[in-house]
Amino acid sequence: MEENKKPLSLLEKMKQKAREQKMYGGEQEDKSAGMKARDCPNCGAGRMQQDGLTHCAYCGFEFLSVTLTDGINIKKEDNSPQH
Amino acid sequence: MSNPLLDPIHGVSLYDYATISAKMASGISQEDLLKALGIENAVYEEAAALWVTRMQEDQTFEVITVFGQYFGEADNHPKLSGLKPQTSAEGSQNLEKLKTDRHFYEELSGARIAAYEYGYDGAQWILDNYGITLGDFQAVAVHWSNVNQAEMGADNYEKVQYWVNYQQQKQAEYAQKFAAEQGGNIGDDVEF
Amino acid sequence: MNYNPAAMRSEMQDTQQRFVTFVDKLEIKLKEFAEASLPELTEMNDNDEDAYKQTYHRMKSAVLGQVDSIRKKAYDVLEEKVMLYQVPWEDAALRQQFMDMRNTCQERYTQLEDLIQYYREKIEETFSEDLEAKYQYILDEYERIKDKFLCTQCGGGLTIDKIYFTTTYIACPFCQTQNTFEPSSQAKSLEHLGRSLAEKRTAHLLKASHHNGQLEEDAFRKKHRLEMDMAFEQNSREKTRLAAELANAVQHWENTRNETIRLYKNYLRAMFDEWNNINPGLTAEHERFHERMLQDYLDSKKNN
């Protein structure tokens, strides 16, 4: 009888431990899709498609400090014109 | 320098990408990292996805090798080195020791393997007990892996074997400790 | 070396018997534990709400750890009591008995390892995930949200024109404001999920190539055996007959080999077609990965 109890009680303990442990980095929560926009934090102007993504067309504020290359959906043409 | 697979994507270099990966594994938020780099999520997520495809198409393994080296140098990144995880004083001390004391490094590596075998999340176990994040641990692992490569390159097999044995011995010691905590192993009643 | 042959004989006999009994008992423990853990793991796999099934994975890792503790226990004793047993090498009878003991115990240990391997596979098989359902979720979600968003600036309707798996900019068709669209966590996993799903959908084609690979190996062995026979054959008539047989065998091997390659190419193409179909956004990149995998495969075929 004693013989048979050991693996089961050990299993129970293992299960409990597996449940109690926290995962490194915390639980990952599923996020749903969302939409937002970023106005220029400097002058408040909206960000217009024809002005490119990298700089504010009005005050020159730098939205992105990089030069865009041809990626997946973002392309070279999305760089703001030189100013 | 001529390998076009190493060219930046949207201005995000392989060093940027490796550093962000390492820092995120240390618990620093993607938001803070991207802000320091001056880019937005949309740009980073494209770059990250494309760095993965670069690794996939690279038959020479150069991209992934260089990525690993940069991962180990994340703390020297010109724009991102200032972003450090919040660690205890003890954690910082342990991290320093991990970098300089190979016995300590091999001991924790063995302990981590044993931890997984006893149902712990090994990365979390190291963080809980030594205050060292996964990102920092992996970065130090790159360093010791280079040392190991150098020893193998110099045919110093005795040394290589010494460290393998040392890690195994430590793994066994920690396994014993974890086993005791859960009330033993399934074969404990069986005597030779 | 001073020794008592009779005592050593009985000691070795005793060790051998004890080792076999010891492994018998370990096997009982192993079976008991593994059989009890399999339904538990299946239950945990099915009921783990978390997408990464962390609880299940920790449990599986611990169960495998226990299974391996049995192997380690047996191995330590095998090494200490059997392999490192000292016999006077000049005593032929004792030496023979030592080798018999070693073989018997080693064989018993190998049987235990086989059983452990069997349970390892059973334990791994408790893992399952419904990739089709995860993909379907992304498709359904897209249908649900594609016309749901409004421009944050002017309130005009925005259309999500395809499934995005990275955050992206969507310009308002009315006021031209750049809106930032962030896909759900599920949609962000599309590229990775796509590969796993494509591999799953085409697994039967890969299996066909592997199966043919077995036939290729058989054909290679036959060819090799005939080459050996030829090399040692003295009789010239027999040699001529063997040469003809060998020519056939070589032809057969080459045909089988080409078929294995054809089947693998077929698998790879189908797998990447599926992947492209699931995530067309990275088709060009996938194609370069396809080239690389094909090249790796052909290189590996060149070397054997």
XYZ file of C-alpha atoms in Angstrom:
579
model
C 0.000 0.000 0.000
C 2.715 2.457 1.055
C 4.607 1.492 -2.094
C 1.799 2.652 -4.333
C 1.203 5.946 -2.629
C 4.602 7.447 -3.153
C 4.601 8.182 -6.911
C 1.132 9.653 -6.705
C 1.874 11.936 -3.830
C 5.070 13.017 -5.551
C 3.103 13.714 -8.724
C 0.669 15.820 -6.744
C 3.522 17.823 -5.290
C 5.060 18.302 -8.720
C 1.753 19.486 -10.130
C 1.325 21.951 -7.344
C 4.829 23.310 -7.894
C 4.266 23.649 -11.642
C 1.110 25.655 -10.978
C 2.585 27.906 -8.313
C 5.719 28.902 -10.195
C 5.734 32.189 -11.986
C 7.053 32.424 -15.480
C 10.161 34.451 -16.233
C 9.086 37.866 -17.497
C 5.583 37.422 -16.124
C 2.531 36.052 -17.859
C 2.125 37.248 -21.422
C -1.246 38.792 -21.896
C -2.988 38.719 -25.238
C -3.583 42.217 -26.555
C -6.272 43.032 -29.065
C -5.716 45.172 -32.133
C -5.692 48.939 -31.732
C -5.457 52.213 -33.647
C -3.906 55.482 -32.555
C -2.103 58.480 -34.005
C 0.839 60.580 -32.925
C 0.666 64.356 -33.324
C 3.863 66.364 -33.328
C 4.756 66.778 -29.635
C 6.583 69.976 -30.520
C 4.034 72.006 -32.530
C 0.902 69.888 -32.318
C 0.535 69.417 -36.060
C -0.939 66.159 -37.376
C 1.223 63.705 -39.235
C 0.207 63.674 -42.910
C 0.872 60.920 -45.368
C 2.334 63.213 -48.029
C 4.868 64.631 -45.553
C 6.526 61.302 -44.842
C 6.953 59.528 -41.531
C 10.300 60.694 -40.255
C 9.858 64.451 -39.642
C 7.155 66.982 -38.846
C 6.403 68.989 -42.009
C 5.831 72.183 -40.027
C 8.537 72.372 -37.392
C 10.950 69.656 -38.492
C 10.555 67.626 -35.295
C 12.157 64.218 -35.668
C 9.556 61.439 -35.292
C 12.086 58.801 -36.328
C 15.848 59.194 -36.024
C 16.559 56.709 -38.807
C 16.432 56.612 -42.583
C 13.785 54.152 -43.702
C 14.728 51.483 -46.222
C 12.442 49.133 -48.130
C 10.906 46.961 -45.429
C 7.661 45.003 -45.359
C 5.000 47.722 -45.547
C 7.154 50.766 -44.836
C 9.207 51.868 -47.853
C 11.976 54.328 -48.733
C 9.321 56.730 -50.061
C 8.037 57.103 -46.488
C 11.086 59.180 -45.525
C 10.139 62.850 -45.147
C 11.540 65.139 -47.849
C 14.839 66.884 -46.978
C 14.337 70.107 -45.129
C 31.913 44.340 -44.235
C 30.727 43.463 -47.695
C 27.966 41.070 -46.654
C 24.719 42.875 -47.572
C 22.864 40.650 -45.104
C 24.528 42.707 -42.358
C 23.210 46.062 -43.627
C 20.837 47.917 -41.290
C 17.087 47.588 -41.883
C 15.233 50.903 -41.555
C 18.425 52.139 -39.924
C 18.192 49.429 -37.241
C 21.611 47.756 -37.188
C 22.282 44.177 -36.135
C 23.950 45.624 -33.026
C 20.750 47.577 -32.248
C 18.627 44.481 -32.762
C 20.858 42.221 -30.641
C 21.046 44.806 -27.859
C 17.281 45.270 -27.800
C 16.858 41.475 -27.612
C 19.321 41.237 -24.724
C 17.840 44.189 -22.849
C 14.301 42.900 -23.260
C 15.403 39.556 -21.846
C 16.580 41.549 -18.835
C 13.133 42.985 -18.335
C 13.609 46.430 -19.914
C 10.512 47.506 -21.786
C 10.510 47.665 -25.552
C 8.986 51.119 -25.273
C 11.942 52.541 -23.335
C 14.453 50.935 -25.681
C 12.793 52.228 -28.834
C 12.488 55.698 -27.361
C 16.222 55.743 -26.626
C 16.887 54.649 -30.181
C 14.484 57.229 -31.618
C 12.194 54.820 -33.445
C 8.584 53.707 -33.242
C 7.083 50.227 -32.871
C 6.123 49.992 -36.532
C 9.725 50.518 -37.637
C 11.192 48.167 -35.049
C 8.739 45.330 -35.629
C 9.468 45.332 -39.358
C 13.201 45.421 -38.734
C 13.004 42.605 -36.171
C 10.926 40.387 -38.484
C 13.372 41.019 -41.322
C 16.439 40.311 -39.166
C 14.941 36.884 -38.514
C 14.527 36.279 -42.253
C 18.131 37.417 -42.829
C 19.276 34.723 -40.400
C 17.126 32.176 -42.184
C 18.477 32.888 -45.640
C 22.114 33.126 -44.562
C 23.845 29.876 -45.427
C 27.127 30.982 -43.844
C 25.640 31.602 -40.361
C 27.429 34.959 -40.303
C 24.339 36.944 -39.296
C 23.534 34.696 -36.351
C 27.176 34.540 -35.245
C 27.577 38.306 -35.266
C 24.202 38.621 -33.515
C 25.529 36.425 -30.701
C 28.673 38.502 -30.333
C 26.683 41.748 -30.220
C 24.304 40.198 -27.690
C 27.318 39.740 -25.416
C 28.286 43.395 -25.903
C 24.833 44.826 -25.237
C 26.143 46.824 -22.285
C 28.487 48.779 -24.541
C 25.843 49.912 -27.011
C 26.340 53.670 -27.565
C 22.656 54.591 -27.260
C 21.228 51.817 -25.089
C 23.929 51.021 -22.524
C 22.346 53.398 -20.029
C 19.196 51.320 -19.823
C 19.822 48.780 -17.101
C 17.451 46.490 -15.276
C 16.690 47.337 -11.666
C 18.807 44.944 -9.689
C 19.677 44.632 -6.060
C 23.182 45.410 -4.845
C 23.621 41.693 -4.327
C 22.457 41.053 -7.884
C 25.048 43.445 -9.319
C 27.738 41.816 -7.215
C 26.703 38.387 -8.412
C 26.723 39.569 -12.009
C 30.272 40.881 -11.637
C 31.307 37.575 -10.109
C 29.623 35.715 -12.958
C 31.771 37.631 -15.445
C 35.070 37.011 -13.696
C 34.717 33.739 -11.796
C 34.245 30.792 -14.105
C 33.601 28.368 -11.240
C 30.639 30.510 -10.250
C 29.400 30.682 -13.840
C 29.608 26.906 -14.334
C 27.950 26.332 -10.987
C 24.960 28.480 -11.894
C 24.762 26.890 -15.349
C 24.600 23.458 -13.727
C 22.073 24.700 -11.178
C 19.891 26.107 -13.931
C 19.756 22.759 -15.763
C 18.933 20.977 -12.499
C 16.225 23.554 -11.777
C 14.454 22.764 -15.064
C 14.665 19.040 -14.282
C 12.810 19.708 -11.055
C 10.059 21.776 -12.617
C 11.367 25.252 -11.925
C 11.636 27.949 -14.542
C 15.440 28.025 -14.516
C 15.700 31.662 -15.621
C 13.311 32.745 -12.877
C 15.159 30.609 -10.341
C 18.439 32.393 -11.119
C 16.694 35.759 -10.841
C 15.041 34.849 -7.531
C 18.168 33.419 -5.945
C 20.981 35.476 -7.451
C 19.273 38.591 -8.808
C 20.703 38.011 -12.285
C 18.397 38.501 -15.269
C 18.227 36.103 -18.190
C 19.563 38.742 -20.589
C 22.613 39.382 -18.408
C 23.176 35.675 -17.868
C 23.075 34.959 -21.607
C 25.414 37.861 -22.354
C 27.962 36.467 -19.899
C 27.447 33.014 -21.440
C 28.640 34.444 -24.771
C 31.840 35.556 -23.060
C 32.576 32.152 -21.487
C 31.654 30.386 -24.694
C 34.361 32.455 -26.438
C 36.866 31.461 -23.754
C 35.863 27.834 -24.227
C 36.281 28.102 -28.006
C 39.748 29.527 -27.510
C 40.696 26.628 -25.230
C 39.441 24.127 -27.762
C 41.278 25.973 -30.519
C 44.458 25.646 -28.493
C 43.797 21.889 -28.062
C 43.582 22.403 -24.315
C 41.195 19.487 -23.893
C 42.146 18.855 -20.291
C 40.842 22.263 -19.374
C 37.709 21.852 -21.500
C 37.012 18.519 -19.807
C 37.644 20.011 -16.372
C 34.867 22.557 -16.858
C 32.454 19.986 -18.285
C 33.006 17.792 -15.237
C 32.759 20.691 -12.840
C 29.413 21.790 -14.275
C 28.066 18.213 -14.127
C 29.165 17.831 -10.543
C 27.424 21.062 -9.576
C 24.315 20.036 -11.508
C 24.213 16.798 -9.494
C 24.604 18.690 -6.205
C 21.732 21.017 -7.007
C 19.621 18.106 -8.238
C 20.092 16.502 -4.831
C 19.020 19.693 -3.110
C 15.908 20.077 -5.293
C 15.035 16.403 -4.831
C 15.222 16.785 -1.053
C 12.871 19.780 -1.252
C 10.185 17.806 -3.042
C 10.529 14.741 -0.808
C 12.913 12.684 -2.925
C 13.038 11.000 -6.306
C 10.845 8.158 -7.521
C 13.602 5.564 -7.260
C 14.756 6.416 -3.744
C 13.304 3.297 -2.114
C 15.182 1.011 -4.471
C 18.494 -0.124 -3.036
C 21.209 -1.966 -4.866
C 47.822 -8.939 -6.584
C 46.620 -11.117 -3.756
C 43.199 -12.523 -4.342
C 40.807 -15.294 -3.461
C 39.339 -16.703 -6.711
C 36.415 -18.431 -5.022
C 35.426 -15.273 -3.151
C 35.671 -13.160 -6.297
C 33.593 -15.631 -8.276
C 30.797 -15.522 -5.775
C 31.099 -11.771 -5.395
C 30.705 -11.236 -9.147
C 27.828 -13.671 -9.280
C 26.195 -11.793 -6.462
C 26.772 -8.383 -8.069
C 25.324 -9.564 -11.361
C 22.211 -10.940 -9.713
C 21.754 -7.909 -7.550
C 22.155 -5.561 -10.477
C 19.503 -7.333 -12.536
C 17.091 -7.305 -9.573
C 17.954 -3.674 -8.882
C 17.074 -2.663 -12.447
C 13.890 -4.784 -12.298
C 12.762 -2.795 -9.282
C 13.718 0.527 -10.856
C 11.666 -0.418 -13.896
C 8.622 -1.059 -11.751
C 9.012 2.391 -10.178
C 9.498 3.946 -13.579
C 6.413 2.317 -15.080
C 4.278 3.191 -12.084
C 5.340 6.812 -12.157
C 5.260 7.313 -15.925
C 1.877 5.623 -16.366
C 0.417 7.796 -13.621
C 1.910 10.980 -15.076
C 0.701 10.511 -18.679
C -3.007 11.228 -18.052
C -2.061 14.112 -15.739
C 0.077 15.698 -18.453
C -2.599 15.233 -21.098
C -5.086 16.886 -18.789
C -2.734 19.789 -18.089
C -1.992 20.243 -21.797
C -5.686 20.377 -22.611
C -6.582 22.746 -19.791
C -3.631 25.132 -19.707
C -5.271 28.436 -20.584
C -2.003 30.249 -21.218
C -1.009 30.367 -24.905
C 2.499 29.166 -24.064
C 1.277 26.400 -21.766
C 3.939 27.262 -19.230
C 2.462 25.215 -16.410
C 2.251 22.154 -18.605
C 5.822 22.607 -19.831
C 7.223 22.982 -16.325
C 5.392 19.822 -15.285
C 6.603 17.913 -18.340
C 10.143 19.001 -17.677
C 9.891 17.794 -14.071
C 8.395 14.442 -15.140
C 11.218 13.936 -17.639
C 13.651 14.868 -14.877
C 12.265 12.095 -12.655
C 12.425 9.587 -15.490
C 16.030 10.512 -16.028
C 16.781 10.199 -12.307
C 16.020 6.476 -12.665
C 18.498 6.173 -15.519
C 21.165 8.067 -13.579
C 20.664 5.879 -10.545
C 21.080 2.705 -12.583
C 24.047 4.119 -14.454
C 25.926 5.170 -11.329
C 25.652 1.665 -9.901
C 26.548 0.068 -13.221
C 29.689 2.140 -13.372
C 30.734 1.805 -9.762
C 29.921 -1.831 -9.025
C 30.279 -3.427 -12.448
C 32.415 -1.507 -14.921
C 35.069 -0.535 -12.390
C 35.213 -3.964 -10.727
C 38.847 -5.069 -10.495
C 39.811 -8.582 -11.587
C 43.302 -9.993 -11.944
C 43.620 -9.818 -15.710
C 46.023 -12.783 -15.859
C 43.360 -15.127 -14.463
C 41.540 -16.226 -17.641
C 38.561 -17.758 -15.830
C 37.924 -14.677 -13.681
C 38.479 -12.414 -16.638
C 35.870 -14.344 -18.597
C 33.413 -14.186 -15.742
C 33.990 -10.454 -15.417
C 33.257 -9.951 -19.098
C 30.107 -12.054 -18.840
C 28.952 -10.064 -15.830
C 29.691 -6.813 -17.626
C 27.798 -7.896 -20.736
C 24.780 -9.138 -18.793
C 24.551 -5.979 -16.707
C 25.197 -3.705 -19.667
C 22.447 -5.461 -21.580
C 20.033 -5.086 -18.693
C 20.902 -1.405 -18.483
C 20.326 -0.969 -22.234
C 16.871 -2.522 -21.849
C 16.127 0.010 -19.140
C 17.288 2.801 -21.432
C 14.962 1.525 -24.158
C 12.047 1.599 -21.744
C 13.026 5.113 -20.680
C 13.149 6.184 -24.308
C 9.706 4.669 -24.840
C 8.286 6.696 -21.963
C 10.112 9.855 -23.026
C 8.347 9.650 -26.363
C 5.004 8.946 -24.666
C 5.534 11.964 -22.427
C 6.417 14.207 -25.389
C 3.296 12.969 -27.166
C 1.089 14.447 -24.455
C 1.792 17.836 -26.019
C -0.628 18.995 -28.644
C -1.734 22.347 -29.950
C -4.357 23.175 -32.483
C -2.492 25.300 -35.018
C -5.428 25.286 -37.440
C -7.648 26.774 -34.736
C -5.082 29.444 -33.931
C -4.863 30.386 -37.599
C -8.630 30.372 -37.948
C -8.816 32.752 -34.999
C -6.598 35.229 -36.873
C -8.719 34.928 -40.038
C -11.958 35.416 -38.106
C -10.534 38.318 -36.157
C -9.514 40.024 -39.393
C -13.041 39.731 -40.795
C -14.357 41.173 -37.565
C -12.064 44.214 -37.353
C -11.165 45.135 -40.931
C -13.780 47.919 -41.193
C -14.123 48.676 -37.521
C -11.505 51.395 -36.997
C -11.973 55.116 -37.388
C -9.378 57.791 -38.103
C -8.218 59.233 -34.778
C -8.101 62.691 -36.389
C -11.289 63.075 -38.470
C -13.340 60.031 -37.513
C -13.503 58.763 -41.100
C -13.658 55.007 -41.658
C -10.343 53.202 -42.110
C -9.993 49.901 -43.928
C -7.430 47.359 -42.830
C -6.639 46.089 -46.328
C -4.932 42.844 -45.289
C -3.769 40.891 -42.263
C -0.850 42.821 -40.773
C 1.523 40.944 -38.471
C 3.630 43.980 -37.531
C 2.538 47.408 -36.355
C 2.081 49.683 -39.353
C 0.935 53.113 -40.539
C -2.437 53.440 -42.187
C -3.197 56.780 -43.847
C -6.722 58.134 -43.591
C -8.235 58.343 -47.098
C -10.158 61.483 -46.087
C -7.705 63.627 -44.122
C -4.398 61.866 -44.911
C -3.423 61.549 -41.238
C -1.040 58.699 -40.529
C -2.723 56.377 -38.044
C -0.714 53.679 -36.330
C -2.342 50.270 -36.408
C -1.123 47.682 -33.925
C -2.271 44.116 -34.654
C -3.403 41.793 -31.877
C -0.916 39.461 -30.177
C -2.402 36.580 -32.139
C -1.956 38.327 -35.495
C 1.620 39.215 -34.558
C 2.382 35.504 -34.309
C 1.284 34.898 -37.922
C 4.756 34.518 -39.451
C 5.944 32.016 -36.873
C 2.639 30.184 -36.672
C 2.548 30.080 -40.472
C 5.721 28.066 -40.671
C 4.627 25.537 -38.039
C 1.271 25.162 -39.700
C 2.784 24.837 -43.181
C 5.132 22.142 -41.876
C 2.242 20.323 -40.289
C 0.130 20.491 -43.419
C 2.937 19.081 -45.570
C 4.402 16.610 -43.059
C 3.170 13.669 -45.162
C 5.324 14.855 -48.073
C 8.413 15.040 -45.911
C 7.635 11.578 -44.620
C 7.419 10.280 -48.184
C 10.894 11.622 -48.845
C 12.267 10.051 -45.662
C 10.630 6.765 -46.533
C 12.287 6.799 -49.926
C 15.530 7.668 -48.169
C 15.314 4.291 -46.424
C 14.971 2.545 -49.778
C 17.941 4.553 -50.998
C 20.010 3.334 -48.060
C 19.049 -0.269 -48.787
C 20.032 0.223 -52.439
C 23.332 1.740 -51.353
C 24.120 -1.204 -49.082
C 23.364 -3.648 -51.866
C 25.640 -1.758 -54.227
C 28.372 -1.658 -51.598
C 28.105 -5.380 -50.898
C 28.425 -6.193 -54.603
C 31.471 -3.940 -54.883
C 33.072 -5.900 -52.040
C 32.156 -9.217 -53.638
C 33.670 -8.039 -56.901
C 36.898 -7.012 -55.245
C 37.410 -10.445 -53.727
C 36.110 -12.578 -56.608
C 38.846 -14.578 -58.423
C 36.746 -16.454 -60.939
C 36.504 -14.349 -64.084
C 33.115 -15.702 -65.222
C 31.646 -15.029 -61.828
C 33.264 -11.608 -61.916
C 31.541 -10.787 -65.216
C 28.211 -11.868 -63.776
C 28.794 -9.740 -60.667
C 29.755 -6.762 -62.800
C 26.416 -6.917 -64.585
C 24.583 -7.224 -61.291
C 26.560 -4.316 -59.890
C 25.727 -2.134 -62.881
C 22.064 -2.797 -62.201
C 22.481 -2.066 -58.525
C 24.246 1.221 -59.241
C 21.462 2.214 -61.618
C 18.854 1.280 -59.045
C 20.640 3.240 -56.315
C 20.935 6.329 -58.510
C 17.261 6.148 -59.447
C 16.211 5.781 -55.836
C 18.476 8.644 -54.824
C 17.065 10.930 -57.502
C 13.598 10.018 -56.364
C 14.441 10.922 -52.742
C 15.724 14.299 -53.919
C 12.664 14.838 -56.096
C 10.372 14.029 -53.165
C 12.243 16.373 -50.849
C 12.088 19.220 -53.380
C 8.414 18.490 -53.739
C 7.941 18.741 -49.964
C 9.949 21.936 -49.652
C 8.036 23.639 -52.468
C 4.675 22.633 -51.010
C 5.688 23.743 -47.504
C 6.835 27.177 -48.666
C 3.732 27.572 -50.849
C 1.608 26.987 -47.759
C 3.691 29.410 -45.725
C 3.479 32.099 -48.441
C -0.211 31.545 -48.608
C -0.603 32.058 -44.868
C 1.735 35.068 -44.674
C 2.184 36.572 -48.153
C 3.856 39.656 -46.668
C 7.226 37.914 -46.535
C 7.032 35.868 -49.737
C 10.284 37.235 -51.190
C 12.135 36.499 -47.941
C 10.616 33.013 -47.688
C 11.769 32.289 -51.229
C 15.366 33.108 -50.323
C 15.048 30.834 -47.272
C 13.680 28.147 -49.587
C 16.761 28.507 -51.809
C 19.015 28.179 -48.806
C 17.274 25.079 -47.445
C 17.343 23.435 -50.836
C 21.039 24.228 -51.212
C 21.771 22.830 -47.731
C 19.925 19.663 -48.631
C 21.684 19.187 -51.956
C 25.044 19.813 -50.288
C 24.290 17.152 -47.686
C 23.413 14.728 -50.500
C 26.720 15.447 -52.213
C 28.641 14.377 -49.152
C 27.270 10.877 -48.885
